[in-house]
Short mmCIF file of C-alpha atoms and ligand atoms in Angstrom, two decimals:
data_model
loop_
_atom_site.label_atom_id
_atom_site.label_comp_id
_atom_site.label_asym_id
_atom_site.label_seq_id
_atom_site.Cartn_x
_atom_site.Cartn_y
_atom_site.Cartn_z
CA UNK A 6 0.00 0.00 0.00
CA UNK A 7 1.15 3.25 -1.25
CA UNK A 8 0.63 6.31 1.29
CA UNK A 9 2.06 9.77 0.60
CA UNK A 10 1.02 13.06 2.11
CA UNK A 11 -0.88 16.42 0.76
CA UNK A 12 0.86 19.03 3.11
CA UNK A 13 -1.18 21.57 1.99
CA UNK A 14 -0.02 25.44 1.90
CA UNK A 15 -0.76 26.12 5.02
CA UNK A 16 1.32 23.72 6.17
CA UNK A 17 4.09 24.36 4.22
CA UNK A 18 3.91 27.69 5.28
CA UNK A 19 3.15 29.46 8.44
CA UNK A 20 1.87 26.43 10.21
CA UNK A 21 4.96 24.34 9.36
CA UNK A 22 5.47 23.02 12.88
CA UNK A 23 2.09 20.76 12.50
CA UNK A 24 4.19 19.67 8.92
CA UNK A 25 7.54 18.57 10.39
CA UNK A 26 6.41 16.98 13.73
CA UNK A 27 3.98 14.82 12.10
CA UNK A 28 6.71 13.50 9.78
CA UNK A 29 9.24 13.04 12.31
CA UNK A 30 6.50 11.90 14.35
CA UNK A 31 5.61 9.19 11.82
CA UNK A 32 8.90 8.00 10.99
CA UNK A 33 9.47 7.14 14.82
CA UNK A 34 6.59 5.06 14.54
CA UNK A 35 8.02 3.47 11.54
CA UNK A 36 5.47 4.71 9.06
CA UNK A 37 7.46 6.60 6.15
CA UNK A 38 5.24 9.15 3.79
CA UNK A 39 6.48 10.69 0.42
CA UNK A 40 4.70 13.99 -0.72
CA UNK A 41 2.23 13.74 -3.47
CA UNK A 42 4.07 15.17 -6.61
CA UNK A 43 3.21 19.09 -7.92
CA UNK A 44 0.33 19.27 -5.56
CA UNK A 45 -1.80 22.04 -5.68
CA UNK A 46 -3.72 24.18 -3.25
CA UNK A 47 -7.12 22.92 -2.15
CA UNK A 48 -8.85 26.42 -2.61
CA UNK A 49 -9.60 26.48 1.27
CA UNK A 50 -12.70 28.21 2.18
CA UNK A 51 -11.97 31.04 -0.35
CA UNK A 52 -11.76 29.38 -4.09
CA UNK A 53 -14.98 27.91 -3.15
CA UNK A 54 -16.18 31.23 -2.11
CA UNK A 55 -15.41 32.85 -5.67
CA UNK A 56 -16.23 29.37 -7.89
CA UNK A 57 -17.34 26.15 -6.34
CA UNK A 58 -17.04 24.02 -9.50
CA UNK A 59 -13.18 25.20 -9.94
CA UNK A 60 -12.48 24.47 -5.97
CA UNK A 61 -13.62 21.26 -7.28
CA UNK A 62 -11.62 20.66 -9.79
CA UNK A 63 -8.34 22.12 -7.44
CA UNK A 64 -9.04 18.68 -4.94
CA UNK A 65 -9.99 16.52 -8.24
CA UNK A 66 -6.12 17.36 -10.08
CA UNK A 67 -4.66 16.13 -6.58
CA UNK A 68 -6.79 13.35 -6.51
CA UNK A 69 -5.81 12.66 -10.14
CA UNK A 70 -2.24 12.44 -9.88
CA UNK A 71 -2.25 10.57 -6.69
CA UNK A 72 -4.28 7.84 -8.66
CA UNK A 73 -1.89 7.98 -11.55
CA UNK A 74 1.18 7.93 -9.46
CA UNK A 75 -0.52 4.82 -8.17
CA UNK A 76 -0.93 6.01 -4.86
CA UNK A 77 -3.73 4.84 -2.57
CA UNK A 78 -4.10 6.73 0.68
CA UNK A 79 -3.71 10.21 0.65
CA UNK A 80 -3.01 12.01 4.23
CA UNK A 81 -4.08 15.18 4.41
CA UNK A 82 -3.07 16.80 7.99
CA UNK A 83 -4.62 19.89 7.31
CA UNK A 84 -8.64 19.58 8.23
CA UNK A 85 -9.48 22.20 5.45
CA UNK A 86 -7.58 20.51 3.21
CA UNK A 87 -8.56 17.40 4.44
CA UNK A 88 -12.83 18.16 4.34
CA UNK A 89 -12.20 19.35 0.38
CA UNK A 90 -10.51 16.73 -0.59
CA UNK A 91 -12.51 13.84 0.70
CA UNK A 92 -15.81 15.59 -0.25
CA UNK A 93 -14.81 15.53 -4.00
CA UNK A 94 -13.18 11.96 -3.62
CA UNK A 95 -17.10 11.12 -1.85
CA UNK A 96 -19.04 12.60 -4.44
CA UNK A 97 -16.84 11.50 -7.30
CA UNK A 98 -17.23 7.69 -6.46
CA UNK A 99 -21.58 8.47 -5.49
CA UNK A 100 -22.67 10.18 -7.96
CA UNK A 101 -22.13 9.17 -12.10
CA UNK A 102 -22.86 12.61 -13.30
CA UNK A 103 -20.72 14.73 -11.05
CA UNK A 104 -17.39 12.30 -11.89
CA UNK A 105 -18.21 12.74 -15.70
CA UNK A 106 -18.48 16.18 -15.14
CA UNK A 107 -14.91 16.64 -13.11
CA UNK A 108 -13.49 14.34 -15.87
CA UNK A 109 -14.70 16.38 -18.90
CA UNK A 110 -12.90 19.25 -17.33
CA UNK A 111 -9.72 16.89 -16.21
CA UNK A 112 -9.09 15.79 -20.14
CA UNK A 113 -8.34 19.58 -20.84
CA UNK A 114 -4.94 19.05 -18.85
CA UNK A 115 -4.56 15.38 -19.47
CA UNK A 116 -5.82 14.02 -16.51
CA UNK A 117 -8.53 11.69 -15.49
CA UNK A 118 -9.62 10.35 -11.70
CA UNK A 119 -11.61 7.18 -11.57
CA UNK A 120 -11.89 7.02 -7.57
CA UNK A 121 -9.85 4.78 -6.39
CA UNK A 122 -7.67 7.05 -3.88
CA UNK A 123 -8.65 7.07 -0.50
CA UNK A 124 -8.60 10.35 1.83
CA UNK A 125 -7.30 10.33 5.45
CA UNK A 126 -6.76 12.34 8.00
CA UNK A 127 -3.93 11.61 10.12
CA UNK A 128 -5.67 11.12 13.29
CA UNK A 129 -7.76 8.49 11.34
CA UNK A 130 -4.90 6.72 10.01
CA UNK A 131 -3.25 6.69 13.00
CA UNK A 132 -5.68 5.52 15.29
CA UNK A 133 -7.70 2.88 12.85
CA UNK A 134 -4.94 2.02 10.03
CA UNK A 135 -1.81 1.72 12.71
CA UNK A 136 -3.35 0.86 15.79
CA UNK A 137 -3.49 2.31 19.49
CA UNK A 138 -2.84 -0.48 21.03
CA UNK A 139 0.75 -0.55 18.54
CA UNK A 140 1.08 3.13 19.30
CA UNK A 141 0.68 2.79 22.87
CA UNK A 142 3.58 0.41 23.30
CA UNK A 143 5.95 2.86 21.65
CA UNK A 144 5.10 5.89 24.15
CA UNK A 145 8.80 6.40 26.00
CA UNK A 146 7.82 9.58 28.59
CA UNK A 147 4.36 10.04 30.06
CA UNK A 148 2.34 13.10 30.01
CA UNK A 149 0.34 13.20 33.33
CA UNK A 150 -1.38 16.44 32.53
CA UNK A 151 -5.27 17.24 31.55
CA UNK A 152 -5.60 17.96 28.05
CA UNK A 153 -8.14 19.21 26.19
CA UNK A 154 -9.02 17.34 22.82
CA UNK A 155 -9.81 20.23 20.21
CA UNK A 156 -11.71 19.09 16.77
CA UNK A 157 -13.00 21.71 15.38
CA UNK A 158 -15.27 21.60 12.68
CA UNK A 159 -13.76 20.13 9.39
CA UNK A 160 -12.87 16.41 9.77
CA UNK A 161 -15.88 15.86 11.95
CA UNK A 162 -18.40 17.20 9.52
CA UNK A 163 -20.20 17.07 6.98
CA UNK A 164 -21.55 13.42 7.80
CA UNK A 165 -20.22 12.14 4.11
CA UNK A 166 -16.36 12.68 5.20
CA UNK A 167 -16.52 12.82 8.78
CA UNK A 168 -14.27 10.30 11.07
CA UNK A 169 -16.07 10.18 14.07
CA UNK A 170 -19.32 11.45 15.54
CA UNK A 171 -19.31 15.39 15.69
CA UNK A 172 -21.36 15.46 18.91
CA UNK A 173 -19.12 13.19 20.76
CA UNK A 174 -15.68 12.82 19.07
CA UNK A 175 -13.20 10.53 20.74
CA UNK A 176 -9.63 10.22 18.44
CA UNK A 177 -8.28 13.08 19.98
CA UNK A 178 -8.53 11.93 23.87
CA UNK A 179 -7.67 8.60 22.47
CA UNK A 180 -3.96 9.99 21.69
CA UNK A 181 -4.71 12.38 24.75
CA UNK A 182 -4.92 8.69 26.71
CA UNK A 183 -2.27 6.97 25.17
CA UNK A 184 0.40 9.23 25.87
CA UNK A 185 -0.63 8.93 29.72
CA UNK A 186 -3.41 12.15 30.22
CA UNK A 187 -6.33 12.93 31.02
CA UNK A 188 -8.87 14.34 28.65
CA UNK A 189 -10.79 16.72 29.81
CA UNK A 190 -14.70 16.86 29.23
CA UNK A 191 -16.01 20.60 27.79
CA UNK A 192 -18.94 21.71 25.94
CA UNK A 193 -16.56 23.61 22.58
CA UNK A 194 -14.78 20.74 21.44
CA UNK A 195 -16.52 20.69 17.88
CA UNK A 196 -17.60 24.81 18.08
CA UNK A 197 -15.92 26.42 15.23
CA UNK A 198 -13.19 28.76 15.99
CA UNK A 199 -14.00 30.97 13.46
CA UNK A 200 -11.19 30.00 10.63
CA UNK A 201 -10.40 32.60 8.23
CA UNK A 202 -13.20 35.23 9.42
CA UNK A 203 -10.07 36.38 11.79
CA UNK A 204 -9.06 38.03 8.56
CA UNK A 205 -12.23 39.47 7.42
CA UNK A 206 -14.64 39.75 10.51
CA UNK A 207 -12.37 39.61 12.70
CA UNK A 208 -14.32 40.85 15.96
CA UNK A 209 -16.83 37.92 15.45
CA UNK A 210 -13.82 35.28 15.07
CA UNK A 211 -12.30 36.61 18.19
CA UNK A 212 -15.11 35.74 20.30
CA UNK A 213 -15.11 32.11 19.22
CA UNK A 214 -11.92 31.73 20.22
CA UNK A 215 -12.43 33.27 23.51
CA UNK A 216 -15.76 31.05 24.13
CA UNK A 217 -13.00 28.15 22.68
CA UNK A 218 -10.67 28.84 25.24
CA UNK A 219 -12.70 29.73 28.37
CA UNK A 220 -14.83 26.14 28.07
CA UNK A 221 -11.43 24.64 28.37
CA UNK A 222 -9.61 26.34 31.16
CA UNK A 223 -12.88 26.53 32.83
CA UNK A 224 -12.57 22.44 32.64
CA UNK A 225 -9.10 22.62 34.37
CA UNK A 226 -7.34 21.90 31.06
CA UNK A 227 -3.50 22.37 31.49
CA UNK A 228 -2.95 22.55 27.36
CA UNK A 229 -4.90 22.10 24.53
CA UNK A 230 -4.08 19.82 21.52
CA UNK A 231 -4.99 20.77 17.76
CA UNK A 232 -5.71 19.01 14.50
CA UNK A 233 -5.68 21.87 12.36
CA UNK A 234 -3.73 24.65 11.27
CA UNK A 235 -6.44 27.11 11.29
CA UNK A 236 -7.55 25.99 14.54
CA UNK A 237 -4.02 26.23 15.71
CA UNK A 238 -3.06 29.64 14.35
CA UNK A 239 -6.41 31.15 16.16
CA UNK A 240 -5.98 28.95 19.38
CA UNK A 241 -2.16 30.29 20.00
CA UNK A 242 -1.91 33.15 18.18
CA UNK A 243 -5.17 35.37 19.65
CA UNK A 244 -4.53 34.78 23.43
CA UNK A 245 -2.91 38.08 23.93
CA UNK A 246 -5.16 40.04 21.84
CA UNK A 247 -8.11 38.06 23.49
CA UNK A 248 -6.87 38.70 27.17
CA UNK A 249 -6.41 42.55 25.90
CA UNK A 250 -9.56 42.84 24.55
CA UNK A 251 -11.55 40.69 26.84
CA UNK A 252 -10.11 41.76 29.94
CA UNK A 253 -9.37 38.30 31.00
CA UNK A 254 -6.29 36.48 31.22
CA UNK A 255 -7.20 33.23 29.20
CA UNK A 256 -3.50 32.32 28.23
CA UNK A 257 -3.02 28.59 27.98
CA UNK A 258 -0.51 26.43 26.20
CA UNK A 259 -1.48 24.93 22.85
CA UNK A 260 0.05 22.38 20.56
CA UNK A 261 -0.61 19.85 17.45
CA UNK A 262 -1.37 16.55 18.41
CA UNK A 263 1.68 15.42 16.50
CA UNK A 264 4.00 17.49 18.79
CA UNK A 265 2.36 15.76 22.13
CA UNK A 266 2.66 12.48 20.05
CA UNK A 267 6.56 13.40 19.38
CA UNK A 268 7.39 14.59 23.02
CA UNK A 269 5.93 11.57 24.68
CA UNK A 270 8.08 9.14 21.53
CA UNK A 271 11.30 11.04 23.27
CA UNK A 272 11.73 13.74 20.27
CA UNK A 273 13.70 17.08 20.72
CA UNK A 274 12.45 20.88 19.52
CA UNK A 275 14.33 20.56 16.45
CA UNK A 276 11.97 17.48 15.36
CA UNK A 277 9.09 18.93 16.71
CA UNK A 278 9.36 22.59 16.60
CA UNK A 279 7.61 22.92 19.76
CA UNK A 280 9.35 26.44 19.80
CA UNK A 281 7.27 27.92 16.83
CA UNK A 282 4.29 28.26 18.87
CA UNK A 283 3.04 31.62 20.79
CA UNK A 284 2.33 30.05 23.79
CA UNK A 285 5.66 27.64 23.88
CA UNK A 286 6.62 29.45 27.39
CA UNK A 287 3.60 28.29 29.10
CA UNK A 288 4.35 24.92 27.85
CA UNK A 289 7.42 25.07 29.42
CA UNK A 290 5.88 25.86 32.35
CA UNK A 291 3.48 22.65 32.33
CA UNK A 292 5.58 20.11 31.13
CA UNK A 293 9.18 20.14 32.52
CA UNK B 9 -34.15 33.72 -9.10
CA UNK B 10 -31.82 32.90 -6.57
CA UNK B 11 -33.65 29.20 -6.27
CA UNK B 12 -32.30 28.46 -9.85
CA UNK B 13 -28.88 29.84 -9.59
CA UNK B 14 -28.23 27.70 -6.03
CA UNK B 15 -29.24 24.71 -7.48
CA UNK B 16 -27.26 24.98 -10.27
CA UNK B 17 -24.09 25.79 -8.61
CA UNK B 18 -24.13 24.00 -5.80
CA UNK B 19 -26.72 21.09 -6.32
CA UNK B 20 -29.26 22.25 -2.98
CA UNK B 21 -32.62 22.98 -3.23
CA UNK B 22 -33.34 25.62 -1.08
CA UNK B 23 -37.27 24.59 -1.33
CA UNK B 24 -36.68 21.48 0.90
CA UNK B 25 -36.16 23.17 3.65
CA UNK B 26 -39.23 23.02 5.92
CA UNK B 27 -37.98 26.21 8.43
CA UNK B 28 -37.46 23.97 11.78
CA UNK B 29 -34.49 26.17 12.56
CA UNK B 30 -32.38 23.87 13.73
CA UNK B 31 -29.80 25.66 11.07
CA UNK B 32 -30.04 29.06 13.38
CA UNK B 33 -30.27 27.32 16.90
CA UNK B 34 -26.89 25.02 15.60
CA UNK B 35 -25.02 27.99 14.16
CA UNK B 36 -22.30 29.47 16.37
CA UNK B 37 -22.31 33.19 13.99
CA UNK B 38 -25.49 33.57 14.45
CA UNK B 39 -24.88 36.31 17.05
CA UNK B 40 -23.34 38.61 14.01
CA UNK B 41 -25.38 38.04 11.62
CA UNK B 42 -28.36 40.30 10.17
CA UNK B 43 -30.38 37.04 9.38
CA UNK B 44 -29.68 33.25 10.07
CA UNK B 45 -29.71 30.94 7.78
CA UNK B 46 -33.40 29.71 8.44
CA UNK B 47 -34.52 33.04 7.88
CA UNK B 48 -32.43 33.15 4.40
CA UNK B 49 -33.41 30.00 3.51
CA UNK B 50 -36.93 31.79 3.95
CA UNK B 51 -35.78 34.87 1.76
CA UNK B 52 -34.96 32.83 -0.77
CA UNK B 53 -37.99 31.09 -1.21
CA UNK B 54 -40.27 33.98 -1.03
CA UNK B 55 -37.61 35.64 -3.52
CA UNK B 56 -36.77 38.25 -1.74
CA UNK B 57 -33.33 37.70 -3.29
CA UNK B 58 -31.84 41.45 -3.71
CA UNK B 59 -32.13 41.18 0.35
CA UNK B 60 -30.14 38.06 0.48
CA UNK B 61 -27.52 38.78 -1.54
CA UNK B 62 -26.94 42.24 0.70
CA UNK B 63 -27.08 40.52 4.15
CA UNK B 64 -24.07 40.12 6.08
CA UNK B 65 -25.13 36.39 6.98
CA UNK B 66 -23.34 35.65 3.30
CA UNK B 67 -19.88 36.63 4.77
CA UNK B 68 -20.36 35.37 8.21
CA UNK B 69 -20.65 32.21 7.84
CA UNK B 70 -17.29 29.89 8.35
CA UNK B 71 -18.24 27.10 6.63
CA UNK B 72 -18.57 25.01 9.96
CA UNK B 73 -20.98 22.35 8.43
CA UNK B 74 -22.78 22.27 12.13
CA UNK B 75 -26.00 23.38 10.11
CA UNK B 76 -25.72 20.87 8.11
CA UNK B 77 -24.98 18.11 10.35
CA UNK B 78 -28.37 18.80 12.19
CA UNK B 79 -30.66 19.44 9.22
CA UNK B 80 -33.51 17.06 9.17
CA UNK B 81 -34.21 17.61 5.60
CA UNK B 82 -30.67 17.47 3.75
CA UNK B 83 -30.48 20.69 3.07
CA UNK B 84 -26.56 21.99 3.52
CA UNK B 85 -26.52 25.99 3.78
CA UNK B 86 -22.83 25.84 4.29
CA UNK B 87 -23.55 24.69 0.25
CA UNK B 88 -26.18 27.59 -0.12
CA UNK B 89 -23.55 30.01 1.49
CA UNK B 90 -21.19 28.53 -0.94
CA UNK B 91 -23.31 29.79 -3.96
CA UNK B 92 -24.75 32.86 -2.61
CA UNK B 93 -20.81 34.17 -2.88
CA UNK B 94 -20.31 33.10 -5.71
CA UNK B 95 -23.47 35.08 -7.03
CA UNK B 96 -22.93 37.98 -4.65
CA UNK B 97 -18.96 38.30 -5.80
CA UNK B 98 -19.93 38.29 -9.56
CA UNK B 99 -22.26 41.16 -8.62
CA UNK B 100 -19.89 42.76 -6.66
CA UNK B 101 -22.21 42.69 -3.94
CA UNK B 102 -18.96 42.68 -1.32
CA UNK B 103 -17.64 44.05 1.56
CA UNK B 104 -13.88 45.63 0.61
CA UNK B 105 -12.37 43.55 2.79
CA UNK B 106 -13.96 40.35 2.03
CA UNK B 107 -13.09 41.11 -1.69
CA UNK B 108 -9.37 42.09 -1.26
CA UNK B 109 -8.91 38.84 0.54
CA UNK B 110 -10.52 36.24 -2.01
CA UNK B 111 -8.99 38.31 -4.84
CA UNK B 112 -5.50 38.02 -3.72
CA UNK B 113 -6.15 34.16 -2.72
CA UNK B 114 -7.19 33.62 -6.24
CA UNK B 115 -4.75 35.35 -7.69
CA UNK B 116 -2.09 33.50 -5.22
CA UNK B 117 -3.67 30.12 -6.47
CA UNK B 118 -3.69 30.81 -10.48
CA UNK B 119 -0.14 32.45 -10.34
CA UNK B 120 1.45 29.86 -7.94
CA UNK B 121 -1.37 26.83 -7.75
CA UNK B 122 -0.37 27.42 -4.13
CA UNK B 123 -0.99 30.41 -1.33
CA UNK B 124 1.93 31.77 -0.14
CA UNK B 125 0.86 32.57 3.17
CA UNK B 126 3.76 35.43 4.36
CA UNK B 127 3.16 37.13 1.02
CA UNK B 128 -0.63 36.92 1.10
CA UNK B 129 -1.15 38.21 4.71
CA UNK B 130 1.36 40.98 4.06
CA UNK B 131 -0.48 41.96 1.01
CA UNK B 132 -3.84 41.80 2.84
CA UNK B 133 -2.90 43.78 5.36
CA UNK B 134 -1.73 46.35 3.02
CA UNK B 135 -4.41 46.26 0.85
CA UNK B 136 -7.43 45.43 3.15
CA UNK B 137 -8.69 49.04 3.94
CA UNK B 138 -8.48 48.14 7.87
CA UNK B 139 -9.26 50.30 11.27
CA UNK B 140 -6.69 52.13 12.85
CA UNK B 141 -7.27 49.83 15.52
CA UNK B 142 -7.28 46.54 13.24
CA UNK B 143 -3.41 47.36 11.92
CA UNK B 144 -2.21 48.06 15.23
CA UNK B 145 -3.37 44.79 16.41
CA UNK B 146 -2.41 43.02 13.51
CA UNK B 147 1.35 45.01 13.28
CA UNK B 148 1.30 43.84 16.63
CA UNK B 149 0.95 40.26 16.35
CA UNK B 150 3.35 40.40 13.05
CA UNK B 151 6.51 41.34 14.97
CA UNK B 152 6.24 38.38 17.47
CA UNK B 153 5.11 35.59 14.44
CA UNK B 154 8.13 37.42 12.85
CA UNK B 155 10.61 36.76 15.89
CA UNK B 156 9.34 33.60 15.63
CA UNK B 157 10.47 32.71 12.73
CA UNK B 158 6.81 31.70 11.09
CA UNK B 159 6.45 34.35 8.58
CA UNK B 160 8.58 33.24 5.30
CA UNK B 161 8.43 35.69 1.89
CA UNK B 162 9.70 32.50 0.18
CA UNK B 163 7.78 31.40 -2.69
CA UNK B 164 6.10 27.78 -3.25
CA UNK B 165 5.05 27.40 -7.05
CA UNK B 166 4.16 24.04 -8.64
CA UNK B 167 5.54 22.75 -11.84
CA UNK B 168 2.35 23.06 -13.92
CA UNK B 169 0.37 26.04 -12.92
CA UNK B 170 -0.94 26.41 -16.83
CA UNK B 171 -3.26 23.62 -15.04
CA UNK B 172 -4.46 25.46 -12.55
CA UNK B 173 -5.27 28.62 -15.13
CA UNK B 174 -6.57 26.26 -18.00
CA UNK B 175 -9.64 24.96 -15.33
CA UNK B 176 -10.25 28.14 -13.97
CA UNK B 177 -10.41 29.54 -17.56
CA UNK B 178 -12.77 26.68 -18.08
CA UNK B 179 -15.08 27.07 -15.37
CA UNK B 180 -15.42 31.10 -15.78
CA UNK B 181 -15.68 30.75 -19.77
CA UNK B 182 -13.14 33.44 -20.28
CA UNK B 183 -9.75 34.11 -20.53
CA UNK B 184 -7.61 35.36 -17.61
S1 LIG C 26 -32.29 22.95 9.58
FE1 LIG C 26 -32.77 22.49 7.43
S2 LIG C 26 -35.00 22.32 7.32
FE2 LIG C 26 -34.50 23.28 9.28
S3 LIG C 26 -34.63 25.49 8.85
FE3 LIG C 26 -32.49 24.91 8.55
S4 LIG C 26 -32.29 24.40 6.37
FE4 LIG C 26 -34.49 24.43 6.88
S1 LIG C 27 -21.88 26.64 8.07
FE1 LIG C 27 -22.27 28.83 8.21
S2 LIG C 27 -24.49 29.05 8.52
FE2 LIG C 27 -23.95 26.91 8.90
S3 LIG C 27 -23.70 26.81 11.12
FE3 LIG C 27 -21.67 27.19 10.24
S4 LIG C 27 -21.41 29.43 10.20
FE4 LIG C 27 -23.60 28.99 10.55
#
């Protein structure tokens, strides 16, 4: 079985971190992932925005030259990236019309995709395709601290590509668990933080984070994990704007999964860029 | 009519919707919005669609999916949304902001088939027409993602962006 992995701008970018400790992460657990070749951007929340049927066709190319290059899972670490792609791969392979459609487009720049790539998220392929109980043997340092499990929105719905229940989602506090913590129960785990509206309504965005991070330190959460860079850049990156404008002092470590993954497998900074995030000094702090 | 143009572009038929409002009691930017998406779903169907198309609501929404999830009759507004920008940007029915922003992502996308995020958020907040208050906050935050190391100006361009152009030329039926 062939796997290789869509990074995804974001993650190639700003949100880097999530990039490199999931593939240092990965490789400690003996799972090795090329990159999908001349991958192109999703289209995110905007490309649909301006032209649904070409945001379409952005996921289908990837889609299409993961098939050709006979690749058959694709991980996609990024939930945006990961919702757009599996929602074309779904409807492609349920409805007739809608793959004939994406193909007449796809012959214009010699492609085709029949359907026969599979999407994943990494928590997904992680937790089903490798195994817990596997990745529970592997865990070198415990992490006796409550953690709070943040989904988010994006790999939890819609119901066609979702990978667990969006009312009560568990993968999260399973790797929360298996690195030796406690998960913490709150009422925002699947509340949307808002995503790009920081840019363009941002006042609106900044009170989702707030509500985001109150329901968690209210729950006695020590840190809370991420699956997403969106998530993650509003989660770590608003706290001191949020305390400022809020008048309340909701500052509270936050990392990907993949780096709370890497510490507990016994990796440094440099393989987990634990470093790039705003709130690595309160980390410090938690976990000495 | 709006009812036309939505199904169309994004296969939903706003007419299914029977106006439980479990859309509005699910949706978490509700609070900022001039209408929720019940009462859009509403508009639409009574074709009130000049209204719709200048609401807020259109902008607002994040794409969460939670409305959705918890419609009883299939109807996805996140979908609806979906189309109502895409009608409301070809009219140029937009906020300034809210255009800058997917103009320079598209552009981003058919130059590079990728977004260079330091480039693009520098250029937005250049170009975005923000408060006072807004560029502080954001100059602010820029200088410690800077220290950090997380903003890069290096550009990420795939091999074959005439693919990326040819679709998009394509879809829009014009040359770009
Ligand atoms: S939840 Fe569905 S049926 Fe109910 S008001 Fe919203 S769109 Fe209509
Ligand atoms: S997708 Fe949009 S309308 Fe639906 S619940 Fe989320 S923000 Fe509200």
């Amino acid at each position: 079985m062939k796997v290789a992995i869509y990074p995804g701008c974001s993650l190639e970018g700003m949100e880097n971190s999530y990039l490199v400790s999931l593939i240092n992460t990965f490789k400690t657990l003996g799972i090795d992932i090329e990159e999908i070749e001349d991958w192109n951007c999703c289209g995110a929340t905007a490309i649909p925005s301006i032209n649904l049927m070409f945001s379409y066709l952005l996921s289908a190319r990837v889609l299409s030259i993961a098939e050709e290059s006979g690749i058959n899972t694709i991980i996609a670490p990024c939930s945006e990236c990961y919702n757009r792609l599996a929602y074309v791969n779904y409807k492609i392979r349920n409805d007739i019309k809608f793959k004939e459609k994406i193909n007449d487009y796809l012959k214009n720049i010699g492609l085709k995709y029949d359907g026969s790539v599979s999407v994943k998220h990494p928590l997904e392929f992680l937790i089903k395709d490798y195994g817990i109980e596997k990745l529970k043997g592997k865990i070198k340092k415990k992490i006796d601290r409550k953690i709070a499990g943040y989904y988010g929105c994006l790999f939890v719905r819609p119901r066609e590509i979702a990978i667990e229940s969006a009312e009560n989602p568990k993968t999260l506090d399973e790797i929360i668990k298996a690195v030796g913590g406690t998960p913490v129960e709150y009422d925002y785990k699947t509340k949307c933080c808002g995503a790009s509206l920081i840019i363009t309504k941002s006042d609106a965005a900044l009170k989702l984070i707030r509500d985001i991070l109150k329901s968690c330190i209210d729950a006695s959460a020590e840190m809370i994990i991420t699956a997403c860079p969106l998530c993650h850049s509003n989660l770590d990156m608003q706290q001191e704007t949020i305390s400022i404008t809020y008048r309340e002092d909701l500052r509270i470590p936050v990392l990907y999964f993949t780096q709370l993954l890497g510490i507990s497998l016994g990796l440094n900074d440099e393989e987990l860029l634990l470093s790039k995030n705003l709130t690595y000094e309160l980390l410090e702090e938690v976990i000495k | 009519m709006l009812v036309e143009e939505i199904k169309k572009i994004a296969d939903e038929n706003p007419l299914a919707c029977f106006q439980c409002g479990n859309c509005t009691g699910s949706c978490p930017l509700e609070f900022a919005m001039d209408y929720g998406p019940r009462k859009i779903i509403h508009m639409i169907q009574i074709g009130l669609d000049e209204e719709v198309l200048k609401s807020n609501t259109i902008w607002l929404c994040s794409s969460c999916y939670t409305c959705t999830y918890r419609c009883p009759r299939k109807v996805s507004f996140t979908r609806i949304a979906y189309a109502l920008k895409n009608i409301a940007l070809k009219k140029n029915i937009v906020p300034r902001n809210v255009k800058v922003f997917y103009e320079t992502f598209l552009r981003h996308v058919l130059e590079y088939g990728r977004l260079n995020e330091g480039i693009f958020v520098n250029e937005l907040v250049l170009k975005a027409g923000k408060s006072f208050r807004e560029v502080i906050r954001d100059v602010n935050l820029g200088i410690r993602l800077w220290r950090k190391g997380k903003i890069s100006m290096k550009i990420s361009k795939i091999k074959r962006v005439e693919d990326i152009k040819k679709l998009y030329e394509l879809v829009e039926g014009k040359e770009v």
